[in-house]
Amino acid sequence: MVASFDDPVFTFANHTCEMRWMTRSFSCIQNVFPYRGIEGKSHTKYLYYATLGRVTIGDYKGHHPIFRRMVVPLPPLPTQRKIAAVLSAYDDLIENNTRRVRVLEDMARALYREWFVEYRFPGHEQAEFVEDEQGRRPKEWANVPLAHFGNFITGKTPSKTMPEYFGGDIPFIKIPDMNGIFTLSASENLSVLGSAAQKKKLVPTESILVSCIGTVGKVTITAQPSQFNQQINAITPEKKHLGFLYFLIESLKTDLEMIGLVGATMPNVSKGKLENMRVVDPGRLADDFSDHVQPLLDSILNLTRRNANLRRTRDLLLPRLVSGELDVSGLDISGVDDAAMGQEEMA
């Protein structure tokens, strides 16, 4: 599909209901459908916002027919442009913060690689190296099971027959929610009652979650007390090991995928397998690394929180703008580049 910054499209995925704004040419499978506005009638980015999140995943797996039958308010084109401009301003800030997060992640990841993969850690010139079944490593670094670094918990889904267990403020994390270093929100939340029904599954802030069934090897850190489903294992590390342990487990993705394929119809890394994975313990160097990257992690968390607040504000404004409840007729968007919002083109 041809797309560009000046001629964008948005896509709707039939099974997942995910929508994406595309400004580069791309290819897609048959269950992903691209859309543009109609020249002189509908503004592409307005249509994107007017339909965003209105069709969600349910038991039915083919959602595109519902999407196509959706009724969308269609104000005059100038109004559509103004609504798109307001909402785009929030997304631009979110994207700017996201780019900053990626830079900070890359800085921390590069330092991990330099110290623990390429062995250029402080004092490496004097280090003595040995070879064992785990490969080459400094002699003073111990070979330990992953359980050496903390306590492990396998998640669980509360009973779906108890609706009072859901709809609260405690994130209930699933694998699709695990994007980026920190997980602030989830597609579903638990009530205090639902959390209490399986209180041993609640993990504190700055626990590390690892996806272990189906999609194996995704890693994230909880930004608040959270619970999670049975496809995820959690490790609660000592504070001083947080940064080191996160990047260590992230580096194990290929090993986890291989372990998950052994004797399983779908990739599956049990809690026991995860706990018993052999890794290195560099001792004091792990603490030093974690101290170095903690300011980076703090900045990432702050930016992640800002993005969560921006999304929340955008999502509150969106239906009020699209419905006309908020009047934008007096809004001046003359300084906004129309291409940045997407020009209206023939469908």
mmCIF file of C-alpha atoms in Angstrom:
data_model
loop_
_atom_site.group_PDB
_atom_site.id
_atom_site.type_symbol
_atom_site.label_atom_id
_atom_site.label_comp_id
_atom_site.label_asym_id
_atom_site.label_seq_id
_atom_site.Cartn_x
_atom_site.Cartn_y
_atom_site.Cartn_z
ATOM 1 C CA MET A 1 0.000 0.000 0.000
ATOM 2 C CA VAL A 2 1.419 3.370 -1.021
ATOM 3 C CA ALA A 3 1.410 5.947 1.763
ATOM 4 C CA SER A 4 3.481 9.003 2.622
ATOM 5 C CA PHE A 5 3.595 11.939 5.011
ATOM 6 C CA ASP A 6 1.657 13.982 2.441
ATOM 7 C CA ASP A 7 -0.687 11.131 1.528
ATOM 8 C CA PRO A 8 -1.295 9.045 4.682
ATOM 9 C CA VAL A 9 -3.712 6.203 5.387
ATOM 10 C CA PHE A 10 -4.965 4.482 8.504
ATOM 11 C CA THR A 11 -5.498 0.765 8.921
ATOM 12 C CA PHE A 12 -7.947 -1.439 10.815
ATOM 13 C CA ALA A 13 -7.041 -5.038 11.739
ATOM 14 C CA ASN A 14 -9.978 -7.430 11.442
ATOM 15 C CA HIS A 15 -9.065 -9.762 14.326
ATOM 16 C CA THR A 16 -7.267 -7.496 16.812
ATOM 17 C CA CYS A 17 -9.181 -4.241 16.089
ATOM 18 C CA GLU A 18 -5.836 -2.414 16.201
ATOM 19 C CA MET A 19 -5.702 0.842 14.262
ATOM 20 C CA ARG A 20 -2.538 2.482 12.962
ATOM 21 C CA TRP A 21 -1.704 5.792 11.324
ATOM 22 C CA MET A 22 0.638 5.152 8.368
ATOM 23 C CA THR A 23 2.848 7.723 6.644
ATOM 24 C CA ARG A 24 5.140 5.217 4.878
ATOM 25 C CA SER A 25 4.372 2.648 2.203
ATOM 26 C CA PHE A 26 3.726 -0.791 3.639
ATOM 27 C CA SER A 27 2.432 -4.267 2.922
ATOM 28 C CA CYS A 28 -0.203 -6.021 4.988
ATOM 29 C CA ILE A 29 -2.013 -9.321 5.261
ATOM 30 C CA GLN A 30 -5.555 -9.818 3.990
ATOM 31 C CA ASN A 31 -7.079 -9.117 7.405
ATOM 32 C CA VAL A 32 -5.711 -5.554 7.616
ATOM 33 C CA PHE A 33 -7.716 -2.894 5.779
ATOM 34 C CA PRO A 34 -6.380 0.557 4.751
ATOM 35 C CA TYR A 35 -8.564 3.676 4.605
ATOM 36 C CA ARG A 36 -8.388 7.212 3.221
ATOM 37 C CA GLY A 37 -10.955 9.968 3.227
ATOM 38 C CA ILE A 38 -12.959 10.942 0.127
ATOM 39 C CA GLU A 39 -11.817 14.117 -1.608
ATOM 40 C CA GLY A 40 -14.007 17.070 -0.808
ATOM 41 C CA LYS A 41 -16.011 15.123 1.748
ATOM 42 C CA SER A 42 -13.935 13.549 4.517
ATOM 43 C CA HIS A 43 -10.577 14.298 6.093
ATOM 44 C CA THR A 44 -8.408 11.204 6.558
ATOM 45 C CA LYS A 45 -7.147 11.980 10.027
ATOM 46 C CA TYR A 46 -10.568 13.077 11.220
ATOM 47 C CA LEU A 47 -11.916 9.667 10.135
ATOM 48 C CA TYR A 48 -9.070 7.990 11.999
ATOM 49 C CA TYR A 49 -9.974 9.750 15.235
ATOM 50 C CA ALA A 50 -13.733 9.402 14.703
ATOM 51 C CA THR A 51 -13.384 5.607 14.472
ATOM 52 C CA LEU A 52 -10.495 5.114 16.912
ATOM 53 C CA GLY A 53 -11.325 2.559 19.594
ATOM 54 C CA ARG A 54 -15.006 2.306 18.697
ATOM 55 C CA VAL A 55 -14.763 -1.365 17.669
ATOM 56 C CA THR A 56 -13.096 -3.527 20.299
ATOM 57 C CA ILE A 57 -12.230 -7.178 20.708
ATOM 58 C CA GLY A 58 -15.032 -9.504 21.811
ATOM 59 C CA ASP A 59 -15.737 -13.178 21.309
ATOM 60 C CA TYR A 60 -16.427 -12.554 17.620
ATOM 61 C CA LYS A 61 -13.160 -12.742 15.670
ATOM 62 C CA GLY A 62 -14.114 -10.912 12.474
ATOM 63 C CA HIS A 63 -14.655 -7.247 13.325
ATOM 64 C CA HIS A 64 -14.196 -5.481 9.984
ATOM 65 C CA PRO A 65 -17.882 -5.756 8.936
ATOM 66 C CA ILE A 66 -18.827 -3.988 12.176
ATOM 67 C CA PHE A 67 -16.189 -1.335 11.475
ATOM 68 C CA ARG A 68 -17.555 -0.700 7.961
ATOM 69 C CA ARG A 69 -21.135 -0.298 9.232
ATOM 70 C CA MET A 70 -20.092 2.236 11.857
ATOM 71 C CA VAL A 71 -21.935 5.565 11.726
ATOM 72 C CA VAL A 72 -19.532 8.531 11.866
ATOM 73 C CA PRO A 73 -20.559 12.191 12.353
ATOM 74 C CA LEU A 74 -19.371 14.154 9.332
ATOM 75 C CA PRO A 75 -19.200 17.899 9.973
ATOM 76 C CA PRO A 76 -17.961 20.298 7.266
ATOM 77 C CA LEU A 77 -14.363 19.754 6.143
ATOM 78 C CA PRO A 78 -13.000 22.865 7.929
ATOM 79 C CA THR A 79 -14.445 21.524 11.193
ATOM 80 C CA GLN A 80 -13.006 18.067 10.520
ATOM 81 C CA ARG A 81 -9.578 19.636 10.030
ATOM 82 C CA LYS A 82 -9.835 21.581 13.288
ATOM 83 C CA ILE A 83 -10.866 18.502 15.285
ATOM 84 C CA ALA A 84 -7.973 16.557 13.761
ATOM 85 C CA ALA A 85 -5.591 19.415 14.617
ATOM 86 C CA VAL A 86 -6.595 19.425 18.291
ATOM 87 C CA LEU A 87 -6.208 15.667 18.680
ATOM 88 C CA SER A 88 -3.022 15.558 16.598
ATOM 89 C CA ALA A 89 -1.376 17.985 18.998
ATOM 90 C CA TYR A 90 -1.695 15.382 21.758
ATOM 91 C CA ASP A 91 -0.378 12.594 19.537
ATOM 92 C CA ASP A 92 2.575 14.743 18.477
ATOM 93 C CA LEU A 93 3.538 15.235 22.128
ATOM 94 C CA ILE A 94 3.119 11.508 22.769
ATOM 95 C CA GLU A 95 5.332 10.646 19.801
ATOM 96 C CA ASN A 96 7.992 13.141 20.908
ATOM 97 C CA ASN A 97 8.060 11.592 24.392
ATOM 98 C CA THR A 98 8.156 8.109 22.854
ATOM 99 C CA ARG A 99 11.232 9.039 20.801
ATOM 100 C CA ARG A 100 12.929 10.325 23.957
ATOM 101 C CA VAL A 101 12.087 7.062 25.722
ATOM 102 C CA ARG A 102 13.678 5.058 22.883
ATOM 103 C CA VAL A 103 16.874 7.106 23.138
ATOM 104 C CA LEU A 104 17.070 6.539 26.908
ATOM 105 C CA GLU A 105 16.372 2.808 26.479
ATOM 106 C CA ASP A 106 19.091 2.542 23.835
ATOM 107 C CA MET A 107 21.589 4.320 26.110
ATOM 108 C CA ALA A 108 20.914 1.903 28.979
ATOM 109 C CA ARG A 109 20.928 -1.112 26.655
ATOM 110 C CA ALA A 110 24.225 -0.038 25.087
ATOM 111 C CA LEU A 111 25.842 0.250 28.518
ATOM 112 C CA TYR A 112 24.596 -3.240 29.440
ATOM 113 C CA ARG A 113 26.079 -4.634 26.243
ATOM 114 C CA GLU A 114 29.399 -2.883 26.810
ATOM 115 C CA TRP A 115 29.764 -4.176 30.375
ATOM 116 C CA PHE A 116 28.217 -7.639 30.227
ATOM 117 C CA VAL A 117 28.433 -8.792 26.595
ATOM 118 C CA GLU A 118 31.626 -7.179 25.334
ATOM 119 C CA TYR A 119 33.182 -7.259 28.852
ATOM 120 C CA ARG A 120 34.401 -3.667 28.767
ATOM 121 C CA PHE A 121 33.296 -3.002 32.331
ATOM 122 C CA PRO A 122 35.316 -0.814 34.732
ATOM 123 C CA GLY A 123 38.461 -2.739 35.642
ATOM 124 C CA HIS A 124 38.146 -5.291 32.833
ATOM 125 C CA GLU A 125 41.842 -4.934 32.034
ATOM 126 C CA GLN A 126 42.748 -6.795 35.247
ATOM 127 C CA ALA A 127 39.995 -9.433 34.997
ATOM 128 C CA GLU A 128 40.815 -13.142 34.581
ATOM 129 C CA PHE A 129 38.469 -15.081 32.281
ATOM 130 C CA VAL A 130 37.314 -18.713 32.314
ATOM 131 C CA GLU A 131 35.306 -20.962 29.979
ATOM 132 C CA ASP A 132 32.428 -23.180 31.145
ATOM 133 C CA GLU A 133 29.136 -24.524 29.760
ATOM 134 C CA GLN A 134 27.777 -20.977 29.735
ATOM 135 C CA GLY A 135 30.684 -19.715 27.649
ATOM 136 C CA ARG A 136 33.435 -17.226 28.402
ATOM 137 C CA ARG A 137 33.062 -15.057 31.517
ATOM 138 C CA PRO A 138 35.209 -13.299 34.132
ATOM 139 C CA LYS A 139 36.375 -15.802 36.732
ATOM 140 C CA GLU A 140 34.887 -13.867 39.642
ATOM 141 C CA TRP A 141 31.394 -13.882 38.120
ATOM 142 C CA ALA A 142 29.294 -16.681 39.586
ATOM 143 C CA ASN A 143 27.149 -19.036 37.496
ATOM 144 C CA VAL A 144 23.734 -19.031 39.233
ATOM 145 C CA PRO A 145 20.065 -19.867 38.540
ATOM 146 C CA LEU A 146 17.860 -16.891 37.753
ATOM 147 C CA ALA A 147 16.015 -17.537 41.030
ATOM 148 C CA HIS A 148 19.144 -16.231 42.767
ATOM 149 C CA PHE A 149 17.935 -12.695 42.041
ATOM 150 C CA GLY A 150 14.421 -12.767 43.509
ATOM 151 C CA ASN A 151 11.100 -14.494 44.112
ATOM 152 C CA PHE A 152 8.998 -15.755 41.194
ATOM 153 C CA ILE A 153 5.198 -15.781 40.860
ATOM 154 C CA THR A 154 3.004 -17.136 38.053
ATOM 155 C CA GLY A 155 -0.053 -15.022 37.334
ATOM 156 C CA LYS A 156 -3.696 -16.069 37.373
ATOM 157 C CA THR A 157 -6.968 -14.784 35.927
ATOM 158 C CA PRO A 158 -9.731 -14.085 38.467
ATOM 159 C CA SER A 159 -13.055 -15.811 37.903
ATOM 160 C CA LYS A 160 -14.910 -14.218 34.983
ATOM 161 C CA THR A 161 -18.168 -15.287 36.614
ATOM 162 C CA MET A 162 -17.611 -12.566 39.231
ATOM 163 C CA PRO A 163 -18.113 -9.209 37.474
ATOM 164 C CA GLU A 164 -17.464 -7.397 40.755
ATOM 165 C CA TYR A 165 -13.823 -8.540 40.480
ATOM 166 C CA PHE A 166 -13.247 -6.194 37.538
ATOM 167 C CA GLY A 167 -13.487 -2.486 36.739
ATOM 168 C CA GLY A 168 -11.297 -1.060 39.491
ATOM 169 C CA ASP A 169 -7.910 0.662 39.478
ATOM 170 C CA ILE A 170 -5.473 -2.269 39.806
ATOM 171 C CA PRO A 171 -3.854 -3.091 36.436
ATOM 172 C CA PHE A 172 -4.451 -6.671 35.283
ATOM 173 C CA ILE A 173 -1.650 -7.126 32.767
ATOM 174 C CA LYS A 174 -1.713 -9.389 29.711
ATOM 175 C CA ILE A 175 0.987 -9.949 27.102
ATOM 176 C CA PRO A 176 -0.336 -7.268 24.647
ATOM 177 C CA ASP A 177 -0.004 -4.702 27.467
ATOM 178 C CA MET A 178 3.737 -5.383 27.797
ATOM 179 C CA ASN A 179 5.201 -2.682 25.585
ATOM 180 C CA GLY A 180 8.318 -0.779 26.597
ATOM 181 C CA ILE A 181 10.281 -0.898 29.813
ATOM 182 C CA PHE A 182 7.447 0.262 32.072
ATOM 183 C CA THR A 183 3.829 -0.891 32.055
ATOM 184 C CA LEU A 184 1.548 1.789 33.473
ATOM 185 C CA SER A 185 -1.840 0.654 32.290
ATOM 186 C CA ALA A 186 -3.625 -2.490 31.155
ATOM 187 C CA SER A 187 -6.560 -3.260 28.890
ATOM 188 C CA GLU A 188 -8.417 -4.557 31.956
ATOM 189 C CA ASN A 189 -8.302 -3.558 35.629
ATOM 190 C CA LEU A 190 -9.229 -5.400 38.810
ATOM 191 C CA SER A 191 -11.282 -4.103 41.694
ATOM 192 C CA VAL A 192 -9.991 -4.254 45.253
ATOM 193 C CA LEU A 193 -12.282 -7.247 45.735
ATOM 194 C CA GLY A 194 -10.903 -9.003 42.642
ATOM 195 C CA SER A 195 -7.323 -8.382 43.730
ATOM 196 C CA ALA A 196 -8.037 -9.633 47.244
ATOM 197 C CA ALA A 197 -9.508 -12.849 45.834
ATOM 198 C CA GLN A 198 -5.968 -13.800 44.757
ATOM 199 C CA LYS A 199 -3.878 -11.499 46.903
ATOM 200 C CA LYS A 200 -0.761 -13.655 46.581
ATOM 201 C CA LYS A 201 -0.664 -12.712 42.889
ATOM 202 C CA LEU A 202 -0.271 -8.974 43.549
ATOM 203 C CA VAL A 203 3.278 -7.764 42.885
ATOM 204 C CA PRO A 204 4.723 -4.416 43.988
ATOM 205 C CA THR A 205 5.986 -1.538 41.902
ATOM 206 C CA GLU A 206 9.247 -2.308 40.040
ATOM 207 C CA SER A 207 8.604 -6.021 39.672
ATOM 208 C CA ILE A 208 9.784 -7.558 36.392
ATOM 209 C CA LEU A 209 7.235 -9.399 34.236
ATOM 210 C CA VAL A 210 8.230 -12.009 31.641
ATOM 211 C CA SER A 211 5.843 -13.402 29.014
ATOM 212 C CA CYS A 212 6.138 -17.194 29.026
ATOM 213 C CA ILE A 213 3.283 -18.736 26.993
ATOM 214 C CA GLY A 214 2.649 -18.199 23.285
ATOM 215 C CA THR A 215 4.635 -15.000 22.862
ATOM 216 C CA VAL A 216 7.759 -15.723 24.890
ATOM 217 C CA GLY A 217 10.423 -13.325 26.119
ATOM 218 C CA LYS A 218 8.683 -9.947 26.366
ATOM 219 C CA VAL A 219 9.861 -8.102 29.484
ATOM 220 C CA THR A 220 8.457 -5.113 31.334
ATOM 221 C CA ILE A 221 8.624 -3.443 34.747
ATOM 222 C CA THR A 222 5.478 -2.656 36.737
ATOM 223 C CA ALA A 223 5.051 1.051 37.440
ATOM 224 C CA GLN A 224 2.494 0.402 40.185
ATOM 225 C CA PRO A 225 1.205 -2.612 42.155
ATOM 226 C CA SER A 226 -0.233 -4.987 39.556
ATOM 227 C CA GLN A 227 -1.611 -8.420 38.840
ATOM 228 C CA PHE A 228 -1.297 -10.430 35.632
ATOM 229 C CA ASN A 229 -2.571 -13.537 33.912
ATOM 230 C CA GLN A 230 -1.171 -17.068 33.781
ATOM 231 C CA GLN A 231 0.830 -16.407 30.602
ATOM 232 C CA ILE A 232 3.207 -14.222 32.601
ATOM 233 C CA ASN A 233 5.742 -14.878 35.356
ATOM 234 C CA ALA A 234 6.984 -12.147 37.667
ATOM 235 C CA ILE A 235 10.191 -11.709 39.577
ATOM 236 C CA THR A 236 10.464 -9.227 42.432
ATOM 237 C CA PRO A 237 14.151 -8.286 42.611
ATOM 238 C CA GLU A 238 16.043 -6.355 45.187
ATOM 239 C CA LYS A 239 15.908 -2.666 44.319
ATOM 240 C CA LYS A 240 19.664 -2.548 43.729
ATOM 241 C CA HIS A 241 19.414 -5.230 41.014
ATOM 242 C CA LEU A 242 16.469 -3.781 39.055
ATOM 243 C CA GLY A 243 18.274 -2.291 36.057
ATOM 244 C CA PHE A 244 20.755 -5.143 35.703
ATOM 245 C CA LEU A 245 18.072 -7.827 35.960
ATOM 246 C CA TYR A 246 15.753 -6.171 33.443
ATOM 247 C CA PHE A 247 18.393 -6.007 30.724
ATOM 248 C CA LEU A 248 19.731 -9.446 31.639
ATOM 249 C CA ILE A 249 16.315 -11.063 31.121
ATOM 250 C CA GLU A 250 15.724 -9.008 27.978
ATOM 251 C CA SER A 251 18.970 -10.444 26.586
ATOM 252 C CA LEU A 252 17.687 -13.998 27.212
ATOM 253 C CA LYS A 253 14.808 -13.765 24.716
ATOM 254 C CA THR A 254 16.296 -16.227 22.199
ATOM 255 C CA ASP A 255 17.174 -18.715 24.962
ATOM 256 C CA LEU A 256 13.647 -18.431 26.384
ATOM 257 C CA GLU A 257 12.127 -19.066 22.955
ATOM 258 C CA MET A 258 14.237 -22.202 22.514
ATOM 259 C CA ILE A 259 13.365 -23.501 26.005
ATOM 260 C CA GLY A 260 9.693 -22.791 25.356
ATOM 261 C CA LEU A 261 9.629 -25.011 22.258
ATOM 262 C CA VAL A 262 10.896 -28.134 24.034
ATOM 263 C CA GLY A 263 8.070 -30.662 24.450
ATOM 264 C CA ALA A 264 5.283 -28.125 23.979
ATOM 265 C CA THR A 265 2.565 -27.683 21.367
ATOM 266 C CA MET A 266 2.948 -23.932 21.816
ATOM 267 C CA PRO A 267 5.917 -22.038 23.313
ATOM 268 C CA ASN A 268 5.735 -22.434 27.091
ATOM 269 C CA VAL A 269 8.347 -21.530 29.714
ATOM 270 C CA SER A 270 7.120 -22.684 33.122
ATOM 271 C CA LYS A 271 8.027 -20.876 36.326
ATOM 272 C CA GLY A 272 10.372 -23.730 37.204
ATOM 273 C CA LYS A 273 12.202 -23.508 33.879
ATOM 274 C CA LEU A 274 12.531 -19.756 34.235
ATOM 275 C CA GLU A 275 13.808 -19.965 37.806
ATOM 276 C CA ASN A 276 16.418 -22.557 36.843
ATOM 277 C CA MET A 277 17.878 -20.771 33.829
ATOM 278 C CA ARG A 278 21.623 -20.399 34.388
ATOM 279 C CA VAL A 279 22.932 -16.839 34.236
ATOM 280 C CA VAL A 280 25.922 -14.909 35.515
ATOM 281 C CA ASP A 281 26.018 -12.926 38.741
ATOM 282 C CA PRO A 282 28.677 -10.223 38.383
ATOM 283 C CA GLY A 283 28.365 -9.296 42.049
ATOM 284 C CA ARG A 284 29.042 -5.694 42.912
ATOM 285 C CA LEU A 285 29.185 -4.796 39.215
ATOM 286 C CA ALA A 286 25.447 -5.508 38.904
ATOM 287 C CA ASP A 287 24.800 -2.940 41.637
ATOM 288 C CA ASP A 288 27.092 -0.410 39.965
ATOM 289 C CA PHE A 289 25.324 -0.891 36.625
ATOM 290 C CA SER A 290 21.897 -0.508 38.225
ATOM 291 C CA ASP A 291 23.062 2.713 39.899
ATOM 292 C CA HIS A 292 24.248 4.025 36.521
ATOM 293 C CA VAL A 293 20.997 3.323 34.682
ATOM 294 C CA GLN A 294 18.529 4.216 37.457
ATOM 295 C CA PRO A 295 18.368 7.908 36.427
ATOM 296 C CA LEU A 296 17.589 6.724 32.876
ATOM 297 C CA LEU A 297 14.847 4.414 34.167
ATOM 298 C CA ASP A 298 13.413 7.236 36.283
ATOM 299 C CA SER A 299 13.264 9.493 33.213
ATOM 300 C CA ILE A 300 11.627 6.724 31.163
ATOM 301 C CA LEU A 301 8.989 6.239 33.850
ATOM 302 C CA ASN A 302 8.264 9.983 34.023
ATOM 303 C CA LEU A 303 7.861 10.180 30.240
ATOM 304 C CA THR A 304 5.665 7.077 30.269
ATOM 305 C CA ARG A 305 3.437 8.711 32.887
ATOM 306 C CA ARG A 306 3.235 11.891 30.817
ATOM 307 C CA ASN A 307 2.152 9.864 27.790
ATOM 308 C CA ALA A 308 -0.486 8.054 29.834
ATOM 309 C CA ASN A 309 -1.903 11.424 30.956
ATOM 310 C CA LEU A 310 -1.831 12.776 27.396
ATOM 311 C CA ARG A 311 -3.652 9.705 26.055
ATOM 312 C CA ARG A 312 -6.215 9.943 28.824
ATOM 313 C CA THR A 313 -6.884 13.616 28.045
ATOM 314 C CA ARG A 314 -7.039 12.956 24.292
ATOM 315 C CA ASP A 315 -9.465 10.061 24.794
ATOM 316 C CA LEU A 316 -11.713 12.221 26.984
ATOM 317 C CA LEU A 317 -11.734 15.022 24.402
ATOM 318 C CA LEU A 318 -12.211 12.773 21.370
ATOM 319 C CA PRO A 319 -15.920 11.866 21.733
ATOM 320 C CA ARG A 320 -16.849 15.411 22.787
ATOM 321 C CA LEU A 321 -15.110 16.878 19.738
ATOM 322 C CA VAL A 322 -16.470 14.328 17.266
ATOM 323 C CA SER A 323 -20.032 14.650 18.625
ATOM 324 C CA GLY A 324 -19.894 18.442 18.381
ATOM 325 C CA GLU A 325 -20.328 18.915 22.119
ATOM 326 C CA LEU A 326 -17.150 21.013 22.055
ATOM 327 C CA ASP A 327 -17.335 23.807 19.471
ATOM 328 C CA VAL A 328 -14.120 24.322 17.443
ATOM 329 C CA SER A 329 -15.574 26.821 14.959
ATOM 330 C CA GLY A 330 -13.521 29.666 16.427
ATOM 331 C CA LEU A 331 -10.264 27.710 16.495
ATOM 332 C CA ASP A 332 -7.458 29.123 14.351
ATOM 333 C CA ILE A 333 -5.300 26.355 12.831
ATOM 334 C CA SER A 334 -3.706 28.515 10.138
ATOM 335 C CA GLY A 335 -0.251 27.744 11.515
ATOM 336 C CA VAL A 336 -0.784 23.990 11.364
ATOM 337 C CA ASP A 337 0.698 22.168 8.370
ATOM 338 C CA ASP A 338 -2.265 20.343 6.788
ATOM 339 C CA ALA A 339 0.035 17.558 5.596
ATOM 340 C CA ALA A 340 0.900 16.798 9.192
ATOM 341 C CA MET A 341 -2.732 15.837 9.795
ATOM 342 C CA GLY A 342 -3.221 14.035 6.495
ATOM 343 C CA GLN A 343 -4.830 15.485 3.408
ATOM 344 C CA GLU A 344 -8.190 14.247 2.189
ATOM 345 C CA GLU A 345 -7.813 11.980 -0.839
ATOM 346 C CA MET A 346 -10.001 9.676 -2.858
ATOM 347 C CA ALA A 347 -10.677 6.369 -1.112
#
